[in-house]
Backbone as JSON Lines, residues from 0, in Angstrom:
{"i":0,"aa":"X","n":[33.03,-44.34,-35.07],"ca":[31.74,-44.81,-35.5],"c":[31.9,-45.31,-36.93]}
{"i":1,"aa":"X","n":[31.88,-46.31,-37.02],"ca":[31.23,-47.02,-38.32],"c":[30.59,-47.83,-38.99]}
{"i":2,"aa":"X","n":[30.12,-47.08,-40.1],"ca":[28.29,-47.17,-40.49],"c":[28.52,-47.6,-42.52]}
{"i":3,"aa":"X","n":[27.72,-48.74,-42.49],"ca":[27.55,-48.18,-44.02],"c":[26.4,-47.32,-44.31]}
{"i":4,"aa":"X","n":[25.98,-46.63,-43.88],"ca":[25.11,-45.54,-43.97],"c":[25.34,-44.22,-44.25]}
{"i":5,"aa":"X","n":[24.75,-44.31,-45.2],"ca":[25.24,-42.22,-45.32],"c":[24.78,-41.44,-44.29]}
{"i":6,"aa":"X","n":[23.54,-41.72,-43.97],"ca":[22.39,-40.44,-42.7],"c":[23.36,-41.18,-41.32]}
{"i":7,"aa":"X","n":[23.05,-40.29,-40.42],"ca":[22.9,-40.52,-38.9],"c":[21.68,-39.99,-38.37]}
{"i":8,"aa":"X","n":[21.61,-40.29,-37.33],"ca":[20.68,-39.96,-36.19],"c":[20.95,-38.95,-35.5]}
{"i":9,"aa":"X","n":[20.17,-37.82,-35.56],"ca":[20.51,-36.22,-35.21],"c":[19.55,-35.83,-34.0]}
{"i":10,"aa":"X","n":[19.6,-35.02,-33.2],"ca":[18.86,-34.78,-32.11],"c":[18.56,-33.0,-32.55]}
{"i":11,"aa":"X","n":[17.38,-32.83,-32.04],"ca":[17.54,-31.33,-32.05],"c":[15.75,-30.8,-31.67]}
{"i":12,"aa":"X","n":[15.76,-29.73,-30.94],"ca":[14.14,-28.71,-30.82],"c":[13.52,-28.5,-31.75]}
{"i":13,"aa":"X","n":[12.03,-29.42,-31.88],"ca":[12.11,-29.4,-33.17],"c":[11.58,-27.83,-33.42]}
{"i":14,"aa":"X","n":[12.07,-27.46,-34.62],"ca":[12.19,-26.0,-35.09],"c":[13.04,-25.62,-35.52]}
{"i":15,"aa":"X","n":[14.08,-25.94,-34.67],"ca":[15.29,-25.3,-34.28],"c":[16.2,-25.51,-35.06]}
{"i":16,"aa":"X","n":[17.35,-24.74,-35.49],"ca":[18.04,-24.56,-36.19],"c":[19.4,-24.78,-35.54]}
{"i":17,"aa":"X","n":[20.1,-25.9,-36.61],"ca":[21.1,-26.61,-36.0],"c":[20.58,-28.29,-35.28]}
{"i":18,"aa":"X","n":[21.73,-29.58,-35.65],"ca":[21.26,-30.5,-35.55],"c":[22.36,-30.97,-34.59]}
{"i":19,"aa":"X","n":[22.33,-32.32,-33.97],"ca":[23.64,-32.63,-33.24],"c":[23.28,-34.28,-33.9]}
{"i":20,"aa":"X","n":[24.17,-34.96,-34.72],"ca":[24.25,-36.31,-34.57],"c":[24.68,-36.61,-33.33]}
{"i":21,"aa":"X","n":[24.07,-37.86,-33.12],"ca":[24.21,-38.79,-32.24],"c":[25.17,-39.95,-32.64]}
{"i":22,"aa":"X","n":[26.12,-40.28,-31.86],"ca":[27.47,-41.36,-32.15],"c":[26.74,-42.74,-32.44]}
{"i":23,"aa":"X","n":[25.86,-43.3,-32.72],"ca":[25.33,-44.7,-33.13],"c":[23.98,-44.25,-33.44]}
{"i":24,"aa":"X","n":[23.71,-45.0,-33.97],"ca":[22.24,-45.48,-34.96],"c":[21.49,-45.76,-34.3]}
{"i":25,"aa":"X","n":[21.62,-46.4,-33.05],"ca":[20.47,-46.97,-32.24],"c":[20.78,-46.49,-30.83]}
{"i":26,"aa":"X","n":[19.7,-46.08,-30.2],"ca":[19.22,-45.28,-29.28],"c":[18.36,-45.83,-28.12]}
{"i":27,"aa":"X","n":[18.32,-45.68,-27.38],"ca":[17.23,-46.16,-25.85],"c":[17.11,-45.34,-25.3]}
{"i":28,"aa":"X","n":[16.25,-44.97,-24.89],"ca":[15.11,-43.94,-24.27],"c":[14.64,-44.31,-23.34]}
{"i":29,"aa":"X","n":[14.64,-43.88,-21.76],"ca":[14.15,-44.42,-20.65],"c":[13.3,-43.32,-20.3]}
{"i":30,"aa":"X","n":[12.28,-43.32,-19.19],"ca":[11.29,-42.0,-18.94],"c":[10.81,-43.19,-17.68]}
{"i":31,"aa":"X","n":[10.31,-42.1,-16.52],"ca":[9.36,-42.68,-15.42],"c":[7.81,-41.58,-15.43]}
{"i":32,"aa":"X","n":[6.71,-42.41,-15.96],"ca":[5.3,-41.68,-16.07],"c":[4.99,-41.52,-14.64]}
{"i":33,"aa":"X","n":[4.59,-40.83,-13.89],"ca":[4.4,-40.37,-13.04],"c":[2.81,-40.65,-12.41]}
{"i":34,"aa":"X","n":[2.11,-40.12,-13.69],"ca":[0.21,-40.47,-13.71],"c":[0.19,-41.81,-13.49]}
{"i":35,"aa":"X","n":[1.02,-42.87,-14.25],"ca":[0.98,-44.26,-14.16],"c":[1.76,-44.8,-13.53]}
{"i":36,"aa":"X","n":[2.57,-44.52,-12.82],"ca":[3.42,-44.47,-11.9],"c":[4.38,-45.84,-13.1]}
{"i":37,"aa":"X","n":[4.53,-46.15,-14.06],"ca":[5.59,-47.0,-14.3],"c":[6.78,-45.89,-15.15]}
{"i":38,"aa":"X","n":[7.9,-47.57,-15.22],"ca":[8.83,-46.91,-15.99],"c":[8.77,-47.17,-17.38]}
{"i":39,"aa":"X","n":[9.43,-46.65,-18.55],"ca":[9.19,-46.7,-19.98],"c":[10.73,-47.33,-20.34]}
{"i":40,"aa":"X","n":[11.09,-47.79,-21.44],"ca":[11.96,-47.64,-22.06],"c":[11.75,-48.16,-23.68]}
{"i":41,"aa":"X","n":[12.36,-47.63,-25.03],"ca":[12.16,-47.82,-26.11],"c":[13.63,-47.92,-26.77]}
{"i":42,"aa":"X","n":[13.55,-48.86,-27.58],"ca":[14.79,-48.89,-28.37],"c":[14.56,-48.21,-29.74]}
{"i":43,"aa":"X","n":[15.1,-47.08,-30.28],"ca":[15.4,-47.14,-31.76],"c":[16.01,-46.82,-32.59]}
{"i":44,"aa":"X","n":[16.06,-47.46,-34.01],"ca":[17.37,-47.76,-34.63],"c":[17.04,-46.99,-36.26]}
{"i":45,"aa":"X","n":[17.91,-46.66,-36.84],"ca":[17.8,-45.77,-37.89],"c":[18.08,-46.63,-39.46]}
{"i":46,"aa":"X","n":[17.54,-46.88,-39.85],"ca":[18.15,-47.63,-41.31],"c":[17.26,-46.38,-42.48]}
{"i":47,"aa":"X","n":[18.19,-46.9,-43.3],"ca":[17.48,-45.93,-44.89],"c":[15.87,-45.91,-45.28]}
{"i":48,"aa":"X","n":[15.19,-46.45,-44.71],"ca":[13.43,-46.29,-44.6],"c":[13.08,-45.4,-43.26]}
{"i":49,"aa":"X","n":[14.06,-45.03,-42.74],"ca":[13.68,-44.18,-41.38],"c":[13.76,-44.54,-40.14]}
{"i":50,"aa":"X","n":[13.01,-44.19,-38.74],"ca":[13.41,-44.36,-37.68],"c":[12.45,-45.67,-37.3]}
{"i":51,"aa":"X","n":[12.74,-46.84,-36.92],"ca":[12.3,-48.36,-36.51],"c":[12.23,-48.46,-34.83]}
{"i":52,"aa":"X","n":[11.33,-48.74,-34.02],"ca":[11.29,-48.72,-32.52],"c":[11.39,-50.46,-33.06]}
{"i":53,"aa":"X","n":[12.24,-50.68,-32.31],"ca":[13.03,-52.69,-31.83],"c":[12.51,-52.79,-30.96]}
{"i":54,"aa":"X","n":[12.16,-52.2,-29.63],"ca":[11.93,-53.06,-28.3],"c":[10.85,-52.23,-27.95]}
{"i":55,"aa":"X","n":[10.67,-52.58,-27.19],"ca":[9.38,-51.45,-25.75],"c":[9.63,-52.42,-24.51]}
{"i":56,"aa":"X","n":[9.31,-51.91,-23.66],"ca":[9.92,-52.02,-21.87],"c":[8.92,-51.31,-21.08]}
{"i":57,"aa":"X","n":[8.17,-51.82,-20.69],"ca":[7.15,-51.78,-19.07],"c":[6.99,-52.12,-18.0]}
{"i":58,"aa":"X","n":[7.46,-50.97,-16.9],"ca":[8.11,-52.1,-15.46],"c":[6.69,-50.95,-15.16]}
{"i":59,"aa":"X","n":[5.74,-52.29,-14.01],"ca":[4.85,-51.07,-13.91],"c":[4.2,-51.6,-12.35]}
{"i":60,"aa":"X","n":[4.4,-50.63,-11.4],"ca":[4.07,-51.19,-10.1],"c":[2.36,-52.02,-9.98]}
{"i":61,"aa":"X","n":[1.98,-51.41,-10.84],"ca":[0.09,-52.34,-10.6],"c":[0.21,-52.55,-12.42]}
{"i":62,"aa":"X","n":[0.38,-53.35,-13.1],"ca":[0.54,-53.53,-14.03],"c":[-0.87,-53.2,-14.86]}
{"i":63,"aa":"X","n":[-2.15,-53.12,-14.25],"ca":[-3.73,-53.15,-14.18],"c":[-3.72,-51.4,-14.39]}
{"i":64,"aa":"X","n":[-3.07,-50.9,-14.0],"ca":[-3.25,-49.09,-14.36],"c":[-2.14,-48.54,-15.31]}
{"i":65,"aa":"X","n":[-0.99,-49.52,-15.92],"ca":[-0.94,-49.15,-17.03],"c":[-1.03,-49.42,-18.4]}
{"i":66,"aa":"X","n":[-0.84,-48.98,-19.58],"ca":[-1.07,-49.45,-20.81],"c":[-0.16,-50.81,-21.12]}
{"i":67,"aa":"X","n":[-0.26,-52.23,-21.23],"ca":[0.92,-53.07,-21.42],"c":[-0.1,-53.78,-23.07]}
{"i":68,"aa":"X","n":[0.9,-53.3,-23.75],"ca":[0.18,-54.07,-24.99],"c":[0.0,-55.45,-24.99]}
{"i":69,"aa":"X","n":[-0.64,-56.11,-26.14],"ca":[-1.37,-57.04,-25.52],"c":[-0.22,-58.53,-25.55]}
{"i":70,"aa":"X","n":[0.45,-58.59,-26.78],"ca":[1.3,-59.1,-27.13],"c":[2.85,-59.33,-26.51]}
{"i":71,"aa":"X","n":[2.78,-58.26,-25.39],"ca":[4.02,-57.79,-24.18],"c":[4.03,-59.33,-24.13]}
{"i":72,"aa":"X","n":[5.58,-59.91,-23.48],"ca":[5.45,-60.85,-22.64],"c":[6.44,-60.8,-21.9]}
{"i":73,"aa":"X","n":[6.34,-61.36,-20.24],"ca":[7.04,-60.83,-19.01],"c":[8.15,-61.83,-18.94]}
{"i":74,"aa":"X","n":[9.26,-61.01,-18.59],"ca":[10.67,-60.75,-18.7],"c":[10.79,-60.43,-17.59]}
{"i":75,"aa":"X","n":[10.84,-61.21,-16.12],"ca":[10.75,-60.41,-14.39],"c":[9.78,-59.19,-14.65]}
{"i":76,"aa":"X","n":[10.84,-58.32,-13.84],"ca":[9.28,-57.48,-13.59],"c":[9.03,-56.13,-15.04]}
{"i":77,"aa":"X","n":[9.41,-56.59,-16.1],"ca":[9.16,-55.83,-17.53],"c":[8.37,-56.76,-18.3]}
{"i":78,"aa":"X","n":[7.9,-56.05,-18.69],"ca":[6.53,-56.57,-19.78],"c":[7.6,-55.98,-20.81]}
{"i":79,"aa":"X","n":[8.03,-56.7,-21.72],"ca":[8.54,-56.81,-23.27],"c":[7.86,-56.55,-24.27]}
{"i":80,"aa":"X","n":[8.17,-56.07,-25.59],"ca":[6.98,-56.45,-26.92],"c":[8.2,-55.79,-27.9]}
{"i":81,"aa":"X","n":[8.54,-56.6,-28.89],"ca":[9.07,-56.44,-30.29],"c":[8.02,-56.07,-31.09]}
{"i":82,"aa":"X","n":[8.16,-54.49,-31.42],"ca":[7.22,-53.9,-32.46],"c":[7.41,-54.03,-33.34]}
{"i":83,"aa":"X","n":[5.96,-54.31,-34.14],"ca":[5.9,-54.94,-36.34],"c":[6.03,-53.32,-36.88]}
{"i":84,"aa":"X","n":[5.34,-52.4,-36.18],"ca":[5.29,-51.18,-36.94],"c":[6.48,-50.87,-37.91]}
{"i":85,"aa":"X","n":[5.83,-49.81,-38.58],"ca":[6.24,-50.17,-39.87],"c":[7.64,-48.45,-39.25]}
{"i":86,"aa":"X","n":[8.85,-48.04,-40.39],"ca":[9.92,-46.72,-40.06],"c":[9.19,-45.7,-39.86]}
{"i":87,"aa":"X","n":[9.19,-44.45,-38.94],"ca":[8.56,-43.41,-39.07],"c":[9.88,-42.52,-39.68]}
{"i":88,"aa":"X","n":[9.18,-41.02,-40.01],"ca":[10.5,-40.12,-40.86],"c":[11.08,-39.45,-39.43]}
{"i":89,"aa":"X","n":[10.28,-39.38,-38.48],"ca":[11.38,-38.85,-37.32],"c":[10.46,-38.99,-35.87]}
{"i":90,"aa":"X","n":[10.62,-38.85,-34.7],"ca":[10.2,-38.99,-33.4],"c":[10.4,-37.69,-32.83]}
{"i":91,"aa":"X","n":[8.87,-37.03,-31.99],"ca":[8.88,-36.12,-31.56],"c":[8.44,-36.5,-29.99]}
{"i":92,"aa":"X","n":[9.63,-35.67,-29.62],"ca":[9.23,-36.13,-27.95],"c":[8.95,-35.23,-27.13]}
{"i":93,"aa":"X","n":[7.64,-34.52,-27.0],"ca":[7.11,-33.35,-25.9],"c":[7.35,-33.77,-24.82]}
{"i":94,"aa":"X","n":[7.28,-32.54,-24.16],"ca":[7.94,-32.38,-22.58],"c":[6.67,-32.37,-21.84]}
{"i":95,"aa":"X","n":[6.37,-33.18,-20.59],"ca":[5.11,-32.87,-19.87],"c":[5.84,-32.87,-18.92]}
{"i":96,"aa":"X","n":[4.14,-32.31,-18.1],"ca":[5.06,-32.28,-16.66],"c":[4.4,-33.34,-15.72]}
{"i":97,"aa":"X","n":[4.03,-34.3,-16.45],"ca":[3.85,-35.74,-15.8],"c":[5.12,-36.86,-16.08]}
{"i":98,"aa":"X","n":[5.38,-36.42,-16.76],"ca":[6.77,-37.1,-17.13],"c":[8.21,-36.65,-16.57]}
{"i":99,"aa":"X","n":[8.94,-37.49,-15.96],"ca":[10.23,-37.08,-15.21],"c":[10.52,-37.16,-16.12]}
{"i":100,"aa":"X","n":[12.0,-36.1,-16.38],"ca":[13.23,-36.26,-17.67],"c":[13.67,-37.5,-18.33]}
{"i":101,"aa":"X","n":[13.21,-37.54,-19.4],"ca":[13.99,-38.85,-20.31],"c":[15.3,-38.71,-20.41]}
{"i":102,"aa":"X","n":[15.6,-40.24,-20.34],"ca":[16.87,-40.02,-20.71],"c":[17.33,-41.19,-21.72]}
{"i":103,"aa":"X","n":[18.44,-40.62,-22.33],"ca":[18.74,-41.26,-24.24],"c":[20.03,-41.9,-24.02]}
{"i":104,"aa":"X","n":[20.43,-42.82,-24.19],"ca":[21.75,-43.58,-24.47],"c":[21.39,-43.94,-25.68]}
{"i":105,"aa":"X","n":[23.23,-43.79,-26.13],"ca":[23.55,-44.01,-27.4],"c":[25.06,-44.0,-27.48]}
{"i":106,"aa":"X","n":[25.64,-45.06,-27.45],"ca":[26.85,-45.9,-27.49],"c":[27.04,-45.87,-26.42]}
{"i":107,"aa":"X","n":[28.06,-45.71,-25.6],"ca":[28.37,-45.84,-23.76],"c":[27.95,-44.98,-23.29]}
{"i":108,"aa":"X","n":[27.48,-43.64,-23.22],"ca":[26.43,-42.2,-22.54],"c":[25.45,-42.42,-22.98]}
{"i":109,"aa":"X","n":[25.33,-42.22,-21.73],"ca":[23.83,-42.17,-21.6],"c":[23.47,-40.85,-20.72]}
{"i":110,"aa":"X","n":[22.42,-39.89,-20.8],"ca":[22.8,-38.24,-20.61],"c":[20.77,-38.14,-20.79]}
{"i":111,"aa":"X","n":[20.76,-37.2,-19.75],"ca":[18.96,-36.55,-19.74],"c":[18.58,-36.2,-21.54]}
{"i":112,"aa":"X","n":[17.46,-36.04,-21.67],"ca":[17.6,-36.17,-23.19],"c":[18.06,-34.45,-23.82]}
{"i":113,"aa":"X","n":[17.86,-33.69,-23.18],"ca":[18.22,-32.29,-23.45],"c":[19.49,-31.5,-23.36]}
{"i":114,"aa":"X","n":[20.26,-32.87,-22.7],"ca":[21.55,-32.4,-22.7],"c":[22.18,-32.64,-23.63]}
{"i":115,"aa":"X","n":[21.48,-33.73,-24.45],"ca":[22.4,-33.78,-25.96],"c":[22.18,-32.58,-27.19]}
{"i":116,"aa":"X","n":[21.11,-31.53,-26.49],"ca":[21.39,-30.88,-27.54],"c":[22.38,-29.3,-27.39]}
{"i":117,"aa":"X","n":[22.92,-29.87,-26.32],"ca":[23.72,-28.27,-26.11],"c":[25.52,-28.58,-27.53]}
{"i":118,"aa":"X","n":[25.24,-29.88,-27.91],"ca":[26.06,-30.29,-29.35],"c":[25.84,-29.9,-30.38]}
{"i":119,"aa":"X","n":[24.0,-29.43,-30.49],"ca":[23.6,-28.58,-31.11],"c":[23.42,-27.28,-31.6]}
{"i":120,"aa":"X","n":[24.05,-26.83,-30.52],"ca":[24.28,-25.62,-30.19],"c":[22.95,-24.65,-29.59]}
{"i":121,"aa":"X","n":[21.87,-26.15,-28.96],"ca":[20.33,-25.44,-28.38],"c":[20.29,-25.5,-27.31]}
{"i":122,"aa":"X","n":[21.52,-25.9,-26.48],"ca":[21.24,-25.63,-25.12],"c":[20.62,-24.79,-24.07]}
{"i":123,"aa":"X","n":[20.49,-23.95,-24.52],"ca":[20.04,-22.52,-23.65],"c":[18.81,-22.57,-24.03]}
{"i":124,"aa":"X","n":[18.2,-22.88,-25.01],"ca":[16.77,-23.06,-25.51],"c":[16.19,-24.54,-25.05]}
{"i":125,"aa":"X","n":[16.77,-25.49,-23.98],"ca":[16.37,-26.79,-23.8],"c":[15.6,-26.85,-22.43]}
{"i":126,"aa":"X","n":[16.17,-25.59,-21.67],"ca":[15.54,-26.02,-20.51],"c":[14.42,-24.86,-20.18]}
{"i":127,"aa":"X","n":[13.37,-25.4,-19.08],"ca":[12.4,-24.31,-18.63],"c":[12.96,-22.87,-17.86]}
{"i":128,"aa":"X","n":[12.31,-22.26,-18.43],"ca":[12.75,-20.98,-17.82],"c":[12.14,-20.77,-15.94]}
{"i":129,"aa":"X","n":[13.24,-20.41,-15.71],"ca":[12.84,-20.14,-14.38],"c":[11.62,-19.7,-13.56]}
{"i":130,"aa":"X","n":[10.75,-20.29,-12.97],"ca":[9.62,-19.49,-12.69],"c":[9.73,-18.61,-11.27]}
{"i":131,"aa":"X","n":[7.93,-18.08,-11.1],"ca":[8.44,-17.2,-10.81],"c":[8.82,-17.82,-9.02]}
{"i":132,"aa":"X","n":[8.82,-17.21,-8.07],"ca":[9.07,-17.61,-6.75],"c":[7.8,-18.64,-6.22]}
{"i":133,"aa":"X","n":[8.16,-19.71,-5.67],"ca":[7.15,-20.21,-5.24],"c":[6.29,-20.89,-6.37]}
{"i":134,"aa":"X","n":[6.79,-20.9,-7.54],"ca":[6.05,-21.79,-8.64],"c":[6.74,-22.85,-8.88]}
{"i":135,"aa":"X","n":[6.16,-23.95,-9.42],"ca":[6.55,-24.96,-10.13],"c":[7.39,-24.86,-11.94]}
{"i":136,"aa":"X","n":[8.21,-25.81,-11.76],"ca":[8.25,-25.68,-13.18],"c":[7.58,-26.72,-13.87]}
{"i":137,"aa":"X","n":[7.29,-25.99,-14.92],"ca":[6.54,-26.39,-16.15],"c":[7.38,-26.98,-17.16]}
{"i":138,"aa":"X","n":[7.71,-27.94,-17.13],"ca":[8.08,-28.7,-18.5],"c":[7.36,-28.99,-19.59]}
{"i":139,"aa":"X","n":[5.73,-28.72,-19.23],"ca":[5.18,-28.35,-20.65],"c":[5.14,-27.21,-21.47]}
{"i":140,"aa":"X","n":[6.05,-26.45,-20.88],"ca":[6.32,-24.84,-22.03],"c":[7.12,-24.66,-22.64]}
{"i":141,"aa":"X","n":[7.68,-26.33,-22.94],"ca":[9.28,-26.35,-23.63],"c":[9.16,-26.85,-24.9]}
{"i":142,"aa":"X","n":[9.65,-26.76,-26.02],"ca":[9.74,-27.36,-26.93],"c":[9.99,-28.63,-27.2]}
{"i":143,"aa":"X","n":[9.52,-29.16,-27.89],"ca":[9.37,-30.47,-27.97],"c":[10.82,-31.54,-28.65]}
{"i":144,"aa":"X","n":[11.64,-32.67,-28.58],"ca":[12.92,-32.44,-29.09],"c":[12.57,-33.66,-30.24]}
{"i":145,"aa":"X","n":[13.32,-33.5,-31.03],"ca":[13.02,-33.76,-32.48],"c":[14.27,-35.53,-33.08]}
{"i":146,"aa":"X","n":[13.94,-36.68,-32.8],"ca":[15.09,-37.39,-33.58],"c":[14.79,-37.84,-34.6]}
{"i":147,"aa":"X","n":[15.72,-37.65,-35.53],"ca":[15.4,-37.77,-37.18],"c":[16.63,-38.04,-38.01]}
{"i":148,"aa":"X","n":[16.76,-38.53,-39.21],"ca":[17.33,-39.05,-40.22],"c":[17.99,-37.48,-40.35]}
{"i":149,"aa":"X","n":[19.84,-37.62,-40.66],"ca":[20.21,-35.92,-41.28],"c":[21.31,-36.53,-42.31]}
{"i":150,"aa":"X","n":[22.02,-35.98,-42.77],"ca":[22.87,-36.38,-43.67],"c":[24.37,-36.31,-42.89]}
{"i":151,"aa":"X","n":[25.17,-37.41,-42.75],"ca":[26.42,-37.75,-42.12],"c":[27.12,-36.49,-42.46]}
{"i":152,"aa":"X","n":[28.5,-36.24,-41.61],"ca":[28.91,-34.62,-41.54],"c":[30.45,-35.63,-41.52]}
């Protein structure tokens, strides 16, 4: 990896103690909403003002039931939009249980998003605890995972 950057891009629960950089600066994030039945994807990239979303991606079977900003423009069956917003200091990504598992690429892996933090050493703290017989799991009782600016190691 090389960066003229001092920070990297670290993954981790947010809370949690212990960080895992991530091997590149820029990141994609895929998720399928379930309520809206489309798929998601987000690009973002880390520079010294903080974390920058580059792209957004909306493949959405009735395009009329989900959110497509207004400015999107169609790319086959993805609605596109290059976001003006301005760096945030980090991205918090809660777990629902309308949401199937995200998943994060970043350089050639690409991996569910919770599996990058067993680098962290939070693995055992990433996933839902077993319920009981005959229940569902709840992916909303999980901690939420945290990407943010850390200082290069």
């Amino acid at each position: 990896m090389s960066s003229s950057l001092a920070i990297a891009l670290c993954i981790s629960l947010l809370g949690g103690k212990g960080a895992a950089p991530l091997p590149t600066e820029t990141v994609t994030l895929h998720w399928d909403h379930k309520a809206e039945a489309v798929q998601r994807e987000e690009r973002w990239s880390l520079s010294p003002q903080g974390l920058s979303k580059t792209l957004s991606r909306v493949k959405a079977a009735d395009p009329a039931m989900a959110f497509i900003p207004p400015d999107a423009r169609r790319e086959g069956e993805w609605y596109v939009q290059t976001p003006q917003d301005p760096p945030i200091a980090q991205l918090v990504l809660p777990a629902s249980d309308h949401v199937a598992t995200a998943t994060l690429c970043s350089g050639k892996r690409c991996a569910p998003l919770r599996s990058w933090l067993t680098r962290a050493g939070q693995g055992k703290n990433a996933e839902a605890p077993k319920p009981a017989k005959g229940e569902p799991i709840r992916r909303s009782t999980l901690l939420p995972v945290v990407l943010y600016p850390c200082s290069r190691q």
